[in-house]
Structures are given as C-alpha cells and as structure tokens.
XYZ file of C-alpha atoms in Angstrom:
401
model
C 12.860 -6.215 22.545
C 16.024 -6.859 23.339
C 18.858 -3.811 24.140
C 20.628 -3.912 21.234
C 17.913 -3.309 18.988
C 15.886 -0.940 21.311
C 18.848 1.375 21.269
C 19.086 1.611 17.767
C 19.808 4.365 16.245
C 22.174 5.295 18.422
C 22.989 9.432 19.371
C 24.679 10.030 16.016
C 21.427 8.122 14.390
C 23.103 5.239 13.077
C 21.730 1.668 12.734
C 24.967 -0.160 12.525
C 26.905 1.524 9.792
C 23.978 2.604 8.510
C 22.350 5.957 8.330
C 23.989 8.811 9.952
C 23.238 13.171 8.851
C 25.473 13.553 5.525
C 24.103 17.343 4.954
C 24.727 20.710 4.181
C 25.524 22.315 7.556
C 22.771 24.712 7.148
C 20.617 21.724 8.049
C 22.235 20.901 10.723
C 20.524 22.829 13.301
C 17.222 22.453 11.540
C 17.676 18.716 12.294
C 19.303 18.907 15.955
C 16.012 20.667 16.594
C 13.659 18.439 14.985
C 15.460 15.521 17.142
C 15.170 17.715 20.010
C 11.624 18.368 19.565
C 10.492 14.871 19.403
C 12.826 13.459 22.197
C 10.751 15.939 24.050
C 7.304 15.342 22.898
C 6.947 11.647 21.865
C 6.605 10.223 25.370
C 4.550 13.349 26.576
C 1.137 12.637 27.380
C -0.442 15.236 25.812
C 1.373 15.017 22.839
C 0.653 11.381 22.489
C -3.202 11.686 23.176
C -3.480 14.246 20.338
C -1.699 11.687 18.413
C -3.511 8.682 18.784
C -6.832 10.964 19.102
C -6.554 12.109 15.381
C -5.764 8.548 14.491
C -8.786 7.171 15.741
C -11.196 10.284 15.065
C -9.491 11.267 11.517
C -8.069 8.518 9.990
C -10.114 5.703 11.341
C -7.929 3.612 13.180
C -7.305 0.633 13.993
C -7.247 -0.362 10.413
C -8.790 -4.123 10.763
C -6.843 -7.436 10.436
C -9.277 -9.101 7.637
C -9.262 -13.074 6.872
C -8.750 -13.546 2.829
C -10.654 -16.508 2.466
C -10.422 -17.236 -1.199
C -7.088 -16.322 -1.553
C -6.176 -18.802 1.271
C -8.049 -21.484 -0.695
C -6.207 -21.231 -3.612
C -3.293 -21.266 -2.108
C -4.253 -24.440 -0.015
C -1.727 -23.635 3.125
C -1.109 -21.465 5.080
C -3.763 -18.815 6.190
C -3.524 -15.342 4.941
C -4.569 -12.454 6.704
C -4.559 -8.656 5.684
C -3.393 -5.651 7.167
C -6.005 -2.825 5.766
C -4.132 0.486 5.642
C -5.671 0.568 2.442
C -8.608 1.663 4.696
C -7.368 4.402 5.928
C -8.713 8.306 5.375
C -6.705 9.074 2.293
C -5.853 5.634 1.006
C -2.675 4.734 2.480
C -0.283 4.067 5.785
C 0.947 7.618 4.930
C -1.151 9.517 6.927
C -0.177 7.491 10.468
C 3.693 9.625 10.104
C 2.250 12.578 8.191
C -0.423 13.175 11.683
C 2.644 12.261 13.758
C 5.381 15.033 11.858
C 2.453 17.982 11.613
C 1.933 17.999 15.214
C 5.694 18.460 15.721
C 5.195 21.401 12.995
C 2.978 23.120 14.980
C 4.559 22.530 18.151
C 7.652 24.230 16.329
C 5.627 26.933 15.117
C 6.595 26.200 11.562
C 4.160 27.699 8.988
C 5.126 26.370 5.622
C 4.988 22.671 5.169
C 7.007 20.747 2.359
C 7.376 17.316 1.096
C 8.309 14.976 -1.727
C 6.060 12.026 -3.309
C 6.162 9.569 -5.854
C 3.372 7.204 -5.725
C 1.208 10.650 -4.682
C -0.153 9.036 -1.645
C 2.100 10.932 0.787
C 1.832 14.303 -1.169
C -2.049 13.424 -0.649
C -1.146 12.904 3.103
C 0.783 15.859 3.913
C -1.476 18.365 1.968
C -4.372 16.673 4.056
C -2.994 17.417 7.269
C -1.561 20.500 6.283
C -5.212 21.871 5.026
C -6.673 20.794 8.626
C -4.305 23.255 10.129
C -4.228 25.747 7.438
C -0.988 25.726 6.790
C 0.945 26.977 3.281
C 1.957 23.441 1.724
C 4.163 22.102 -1.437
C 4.787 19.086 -2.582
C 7.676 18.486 -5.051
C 6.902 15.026 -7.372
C 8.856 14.115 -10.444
C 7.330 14.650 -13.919
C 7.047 10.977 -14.678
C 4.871 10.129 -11.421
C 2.999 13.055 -12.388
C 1.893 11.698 -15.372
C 1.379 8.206 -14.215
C -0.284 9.593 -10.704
C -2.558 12.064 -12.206
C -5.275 11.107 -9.494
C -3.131 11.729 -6.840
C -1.723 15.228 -7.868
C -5.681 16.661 -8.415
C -6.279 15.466 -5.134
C -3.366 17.292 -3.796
C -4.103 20.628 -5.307
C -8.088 19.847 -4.390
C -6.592 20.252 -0.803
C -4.868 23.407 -1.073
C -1.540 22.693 -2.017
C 0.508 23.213 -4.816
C 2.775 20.838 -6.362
C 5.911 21.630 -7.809
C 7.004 19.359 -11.108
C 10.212 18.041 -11.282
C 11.866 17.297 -14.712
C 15.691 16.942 -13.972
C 16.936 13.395 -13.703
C 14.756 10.240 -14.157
C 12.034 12.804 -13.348
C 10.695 10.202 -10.052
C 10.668 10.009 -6.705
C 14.871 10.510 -6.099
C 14.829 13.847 -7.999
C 11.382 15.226 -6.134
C 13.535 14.284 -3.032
C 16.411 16.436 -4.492
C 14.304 19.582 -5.311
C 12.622 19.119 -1.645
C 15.949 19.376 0.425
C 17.056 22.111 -2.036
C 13.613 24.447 -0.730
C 14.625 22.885 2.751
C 18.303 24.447 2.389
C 16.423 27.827 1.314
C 13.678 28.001 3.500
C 14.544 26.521 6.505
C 13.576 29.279 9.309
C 9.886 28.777 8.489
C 9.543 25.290 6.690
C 8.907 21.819 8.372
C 9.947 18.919 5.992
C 7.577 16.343 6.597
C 9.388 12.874 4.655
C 7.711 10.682 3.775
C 9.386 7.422 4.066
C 12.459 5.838 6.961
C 15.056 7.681 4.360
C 16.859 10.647 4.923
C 19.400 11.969 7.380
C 18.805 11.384 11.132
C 16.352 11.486 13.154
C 13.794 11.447 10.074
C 14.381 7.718 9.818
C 13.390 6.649 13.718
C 10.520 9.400 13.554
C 8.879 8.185 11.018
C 9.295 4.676 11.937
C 7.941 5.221 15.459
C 5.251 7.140 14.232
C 4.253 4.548 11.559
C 4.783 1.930 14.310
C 0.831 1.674 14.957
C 0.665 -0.699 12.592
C 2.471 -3.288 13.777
C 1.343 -2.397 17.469
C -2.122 -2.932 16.299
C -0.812 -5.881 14.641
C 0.427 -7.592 17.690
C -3.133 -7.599 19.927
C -4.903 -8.367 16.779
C -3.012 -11.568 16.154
C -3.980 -12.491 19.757
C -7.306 -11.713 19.164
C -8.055 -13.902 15.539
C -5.384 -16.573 16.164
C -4.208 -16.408 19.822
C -0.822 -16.628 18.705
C 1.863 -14.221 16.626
C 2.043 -14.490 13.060
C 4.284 -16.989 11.496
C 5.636 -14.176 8.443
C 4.661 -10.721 7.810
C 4.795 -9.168 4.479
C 5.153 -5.713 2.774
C 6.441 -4.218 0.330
C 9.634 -2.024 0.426
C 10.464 0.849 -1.832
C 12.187 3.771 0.782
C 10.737 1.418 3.473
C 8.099 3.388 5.597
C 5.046 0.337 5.190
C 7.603 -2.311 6.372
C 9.317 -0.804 8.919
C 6.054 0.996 10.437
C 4.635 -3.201 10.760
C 7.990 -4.685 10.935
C 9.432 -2.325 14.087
C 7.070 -4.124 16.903
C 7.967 -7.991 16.111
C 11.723 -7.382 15.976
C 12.139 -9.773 18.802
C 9.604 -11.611 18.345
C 11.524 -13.759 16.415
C 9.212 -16.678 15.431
C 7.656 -14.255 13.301
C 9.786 -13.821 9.796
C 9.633 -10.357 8.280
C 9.850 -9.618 4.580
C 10.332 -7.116 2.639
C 9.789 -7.486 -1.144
C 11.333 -4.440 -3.627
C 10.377 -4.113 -7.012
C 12.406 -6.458 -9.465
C 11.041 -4.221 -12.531
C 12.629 -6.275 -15.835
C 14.470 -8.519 -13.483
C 17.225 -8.286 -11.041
C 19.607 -9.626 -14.239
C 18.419 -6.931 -16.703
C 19.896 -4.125 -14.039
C 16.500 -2.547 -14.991
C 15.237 -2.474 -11.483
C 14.172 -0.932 -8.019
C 16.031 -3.385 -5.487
C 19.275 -1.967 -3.675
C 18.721 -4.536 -1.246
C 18.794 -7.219 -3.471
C 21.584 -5.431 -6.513
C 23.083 -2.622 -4.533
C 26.211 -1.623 -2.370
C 26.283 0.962 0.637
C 26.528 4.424 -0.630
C 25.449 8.210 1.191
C 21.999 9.143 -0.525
C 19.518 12.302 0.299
C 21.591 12.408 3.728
C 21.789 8.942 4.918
C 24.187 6.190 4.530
C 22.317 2.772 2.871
C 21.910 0.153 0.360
C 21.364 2.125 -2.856
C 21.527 1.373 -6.812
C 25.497 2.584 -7.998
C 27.961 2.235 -10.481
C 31.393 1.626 -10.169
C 32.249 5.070 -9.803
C 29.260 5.441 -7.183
C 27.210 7.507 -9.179
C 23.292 6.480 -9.039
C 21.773 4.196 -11.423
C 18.380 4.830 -12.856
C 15.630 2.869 -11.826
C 12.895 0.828 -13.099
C 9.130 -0.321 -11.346
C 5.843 -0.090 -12.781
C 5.033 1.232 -9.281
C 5.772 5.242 -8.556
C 5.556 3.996 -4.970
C 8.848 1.882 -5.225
C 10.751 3.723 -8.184
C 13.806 4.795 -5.811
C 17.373 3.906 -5.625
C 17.743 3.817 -2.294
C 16.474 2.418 1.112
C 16.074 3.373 4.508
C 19.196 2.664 6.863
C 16.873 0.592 9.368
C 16.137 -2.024 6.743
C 19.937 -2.054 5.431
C 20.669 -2.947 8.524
C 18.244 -5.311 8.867
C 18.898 -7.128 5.735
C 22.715 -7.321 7.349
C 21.505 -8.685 10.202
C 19.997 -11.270 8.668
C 16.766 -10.246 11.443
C 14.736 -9.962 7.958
C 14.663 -11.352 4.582
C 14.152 -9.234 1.313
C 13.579 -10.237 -2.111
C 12.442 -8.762 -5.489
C 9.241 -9.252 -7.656
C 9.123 -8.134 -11.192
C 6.621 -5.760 -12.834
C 5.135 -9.113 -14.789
C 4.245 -10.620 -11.316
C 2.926 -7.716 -9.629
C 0.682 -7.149 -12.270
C -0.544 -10.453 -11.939
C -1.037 -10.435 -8.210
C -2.924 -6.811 -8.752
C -5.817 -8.513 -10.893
C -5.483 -11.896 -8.949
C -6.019 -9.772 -5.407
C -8.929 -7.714 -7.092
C -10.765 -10.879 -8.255
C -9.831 -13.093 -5.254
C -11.042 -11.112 -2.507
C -13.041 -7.615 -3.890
C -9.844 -5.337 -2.714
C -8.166 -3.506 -5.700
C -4.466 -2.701 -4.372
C -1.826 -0.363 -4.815
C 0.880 -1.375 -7.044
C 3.493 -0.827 -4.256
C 1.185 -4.034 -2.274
C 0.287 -6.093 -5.711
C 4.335 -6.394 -5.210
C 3.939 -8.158 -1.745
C 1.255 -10.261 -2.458
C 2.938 -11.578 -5.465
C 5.590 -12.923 -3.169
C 2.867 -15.480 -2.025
C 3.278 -17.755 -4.872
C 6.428 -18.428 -3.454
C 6.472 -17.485 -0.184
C 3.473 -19.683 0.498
C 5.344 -23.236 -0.202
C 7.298 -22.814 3.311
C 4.100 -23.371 5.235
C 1.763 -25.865 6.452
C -2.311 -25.081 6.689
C -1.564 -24.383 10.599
C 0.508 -21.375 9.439
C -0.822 -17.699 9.540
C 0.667 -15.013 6.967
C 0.581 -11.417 7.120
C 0.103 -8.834 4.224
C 0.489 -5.811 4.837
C -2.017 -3.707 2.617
C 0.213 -0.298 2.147
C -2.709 1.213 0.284
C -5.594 1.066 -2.426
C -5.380 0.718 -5.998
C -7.706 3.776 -7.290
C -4.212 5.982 -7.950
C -3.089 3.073 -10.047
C -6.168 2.589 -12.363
C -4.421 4.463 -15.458
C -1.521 2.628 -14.982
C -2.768 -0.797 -15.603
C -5.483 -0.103 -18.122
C -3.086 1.463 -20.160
C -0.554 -1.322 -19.784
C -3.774 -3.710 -20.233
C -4.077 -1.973 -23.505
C -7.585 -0.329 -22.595
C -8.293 3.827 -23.169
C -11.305 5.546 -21.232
C-alpha cells in the first residue's frame, strides 16, 4: 500500500477534501475519545485476539470464497466467484464492525448502546452484540424501512432491544441517522454510538472500515488459494459504503484488481428518482462528514428512491468520494428493474437468495461481464441474505401470504 493512501485519513480525518467532524461541539469530546480509544486498542494484542476470537467462534468466520458455476456459464466469460457474508451469524457483513465497535464500548465502560438502520441488518447486529454483553440497546429506523423490514425489526426486539420509529422526513435510513445523533447529543456520558456504515464524522469512517476490513483480508489469501492469482474486479454494492470499503480497503494498491461500487439507480439516474450521489450528486456536509450527497441548488437534501432499505440514503462515505475522485475505483448505478431481475436470476442460478442491497451488484454483471475474457476471475461481494427482503419482492411480484 503505498504512503499516500496508508495515511489516509489524515489527523483531522479527512480523505482528501473529504470527510472531516462537522458537529455539535458537545460531540466533540465524545469523538476525540472514541479516536483515542481505538488508536490505543486496535494494534493491542489483546484487543485484537478478542476481536478476531469472536469472529471466528461467533460469527463464523472466514466467510468462504464460493465458485458460481452456473452463473459463470451463462455468462460464458469470465469466472465469478462469491464473497459469502451472507453466511455470516445474523445475515450480513454487519456484524464484522458491530463486534469490532462493542468491544471499544466496553473498554469505555459505556452502558447504553445506540444505533441507526435501514435495511435492519445492522439494527439486528448491534442488538446482537449488545444482548451478549447485556447491555441497554436502541435502535432508531425510519417508519418506511419499518414497514418494508418487518423481519428485521422482530428480530431486533427478539434480542432485547427496542427500536425507536422514525416518521419525520422520508421516514428512511437519513432521518433514523438524524434521531440517532440527536439521543447521541443527549446522552452522551453513558451512550456508545455504534454506526453502522463508513459515514459520519471522524474517526467513525476509518473504524468501521478497518474493522470491516476482514473481508477483503480474507479475500486476498483466498484468491491465492482458488486461483493463485488476485482477482481481476471486485464488486459490491454501495449505499453509505461499509460492504465495499470493508472488501475494497485491502486491494487499494493492488491495482490490477478494479474495484466497483454499484449504488442504486432506483427509476433511473435521469428521473432524479434515485439513490446514487456518486453518480448525480455534488460535495455537501451530511450527518457530520463532508461527501458526495443528493442536493439541490440551494444544498438542501433531495429525497431518495431504491427498492432496497439497505441503499435508500443520500449520502456516501468520504473514503469512497474520494475514491471515486481518484479515479482508484469506478462506481455506477443499477435501477430497481435490474436488481430485481438479478435477485430471482441469483436465486435460480446458484440456490443463494440475496439481499436487495447485493441483487444490485450482481446486476452489474450483465454489463460488467463484456470487459473480460474466460481467463478472468470476478468478485461479488455477497453483503447479505435475502430472507429480510421476502415481503418486498412478493409484494412487488404481486403475490400476498
């Protein structure tokens, strides 16, 4: 890696222009001694074999690297290879930064855990670890995901914690994020904010990259192992960016490897009716942080549009603006239409139902896939499973249970 990039972010937590703390000064030394904590603890030993213990003894890791045969036939080039974090205890990459951000809890003697979700999958993360260590836990999730996520919030309150409704706003993931720093603000002597994606204000978007960064670590020796060589692309999806960055992070100097991200196009990048900020956006200060996000003229946030809860947010994390700048990785956008394709296509091809948030990745294949010959090897990463989503598409697919 070279020393430009390993640097990054630098002291004031910026990656480029990008990210930075833009909050109330009440969080200031809340967040000076969250940075200080983990500067501390991430390269201490015993703090890192607790770490990587509870990955491998709780959540199963390492999640495999698994050959899609039939989807690599009908594609007829390049072969395609999966990333299953869909494997993982509770569904998702989620719980790789939620174990990673409890152990700093308790190591700050915090006793009241908070966090925001849309898709559910990190509210079901956070109460999980939160209920191993019997700690009070809320999770803030706007009233549309609610509805559409109804799996996900049982399972949160089945673990002990409550979740909080949010109506204000577009009632998704930005306004959950809104309520969540507002408890923060109130709370903060006793309450660890455990976020759940590379967003927010500094050093939330390095921590949870680094702790997500298992995945592509993993990544790396099992390339070596199935095709002695490093993948030619890797793909994920991108909604506040935790999935990519967490597989993206290890290979950013391994530069015959191509990284991209795909955001969710909802009725098309034209129709404005979208998720992408990387694709349709201009630099802005969101939820602390300065990125890519969806604006008007007068900078005031647009409403969004995805199928997927998971990627239903204006914004982005600062890493992956500043990757996109960089030109070190390539994003693009896939509609609602496609991704709904690619979910049933994915389930019938290979026997793995996935999360909306991934259906939006593998979509990408149909075109990603021209660029390479049948020597090629392409990397999806699986974010998570598709049992939260079931509702969704039946309803969409016109069938009631």
């Amino acid at each position: 890696m070279s020393s430009k990039i390993k640097n990054l972010p630098d002291s004031k937590g910026f990656f480029g222009q990008y990210g930075g703390k833009f909050v109330p000064e009440t969080l200031m030394y809340a967040l000076e001694q969250l940075e200080e904590t983990y500067i501390k603890l991430k390269d201490d030993k015993d703090f890192k074999s607790q770490f990587y213990s509870d990955l491998s003894e709780f959540v199963g890791r390492p999640s495999p690297l698994y050959f899609a045969e039939r989807l690599t036939r009908h594609y007829g080039t390049g072969s395609i290879w999966l990333k299953r974090e869909d494997l993982n205890h509770t569904g998702a990459h989620k719980i790789n930064n939620t174990i990673g951000q409890i152990l700093l809890a308790k190591h700050m003697g915090k006793k009241r855990i908070i966090a925001e979700t849309g898709a559910g999958q990190h509210g079901v993360a956070t109460a999980t670890v939160a209920a191993r260590l019997g700690l009070e836990c809320h999770i803030y999730m706007g009233a549309e995901d609610v509805q559409r996520q109804s799996l996900n919030v049982y399972r949160i309150k089945l673990l002990g914690a409550q979740v909080h409704t949010v109506n204000s706003g577009s009632a998704t993931l930005k306004d959950a994020l809104n309520e969540a720093l507002r408890d923060w603000v109130t709370n903060v002597d006793d309450t660890y904010y455990i976020i759940g994606s590379v967003t927010g204000p500094h050093p939330y978007p390095m921590i949870v990259r680094d702790f997500n960064s298992v995945v592509g670590e993993e990544l790396i020796k099992q390339s070596q192992e199935h095709f002695k060589a490093m993948p030619d692309a890797i793909v994920a999806c991108v909604g506040g960016g935790s999935n990519a960055m967490g597989v993206f992070y290890p290979f950013i100097n391994i530069n015959q490897t191509r990284l991209i991200g795909v955001e969710a196009g909802g009725e098309g990048i034209e129709s404005g009716e979208h998720a992408a900020p990387l694709n349709d956006g201009e630099p802005g200060v969101l939820h602390g942080a300065l990125s890519y996000l969806m604006q008007d003229d007068k900078g005031q946030i647009k409403e969004t549009k995805s199928v997927s809860a998971g990627l239903d947010y204006p914004g982005v994390g600062p890493e992956h603006s500043w990757l996109k700048d960089s030109g070190r990785a390539e994003y693009v956008a896939v509609s609602d239409k496609d991704a709904l394709r690619a979910f049933h296509e994915v389930s019938e091809f290979e026997g793995i139902i996935p999360a909306l948030e991934t259906a939006h990745a593998f979509a990408h294949l149909d075109t990603l896939m021209k660029d390479f010959d049948t020597d090629s090897n392409i990397v999806v990463n699986v974010s998570g499973r598709g049992d939260k989503d079931i509702n969704t598409v039946a309803e969409i697919d016109g069938i009631k249970f």
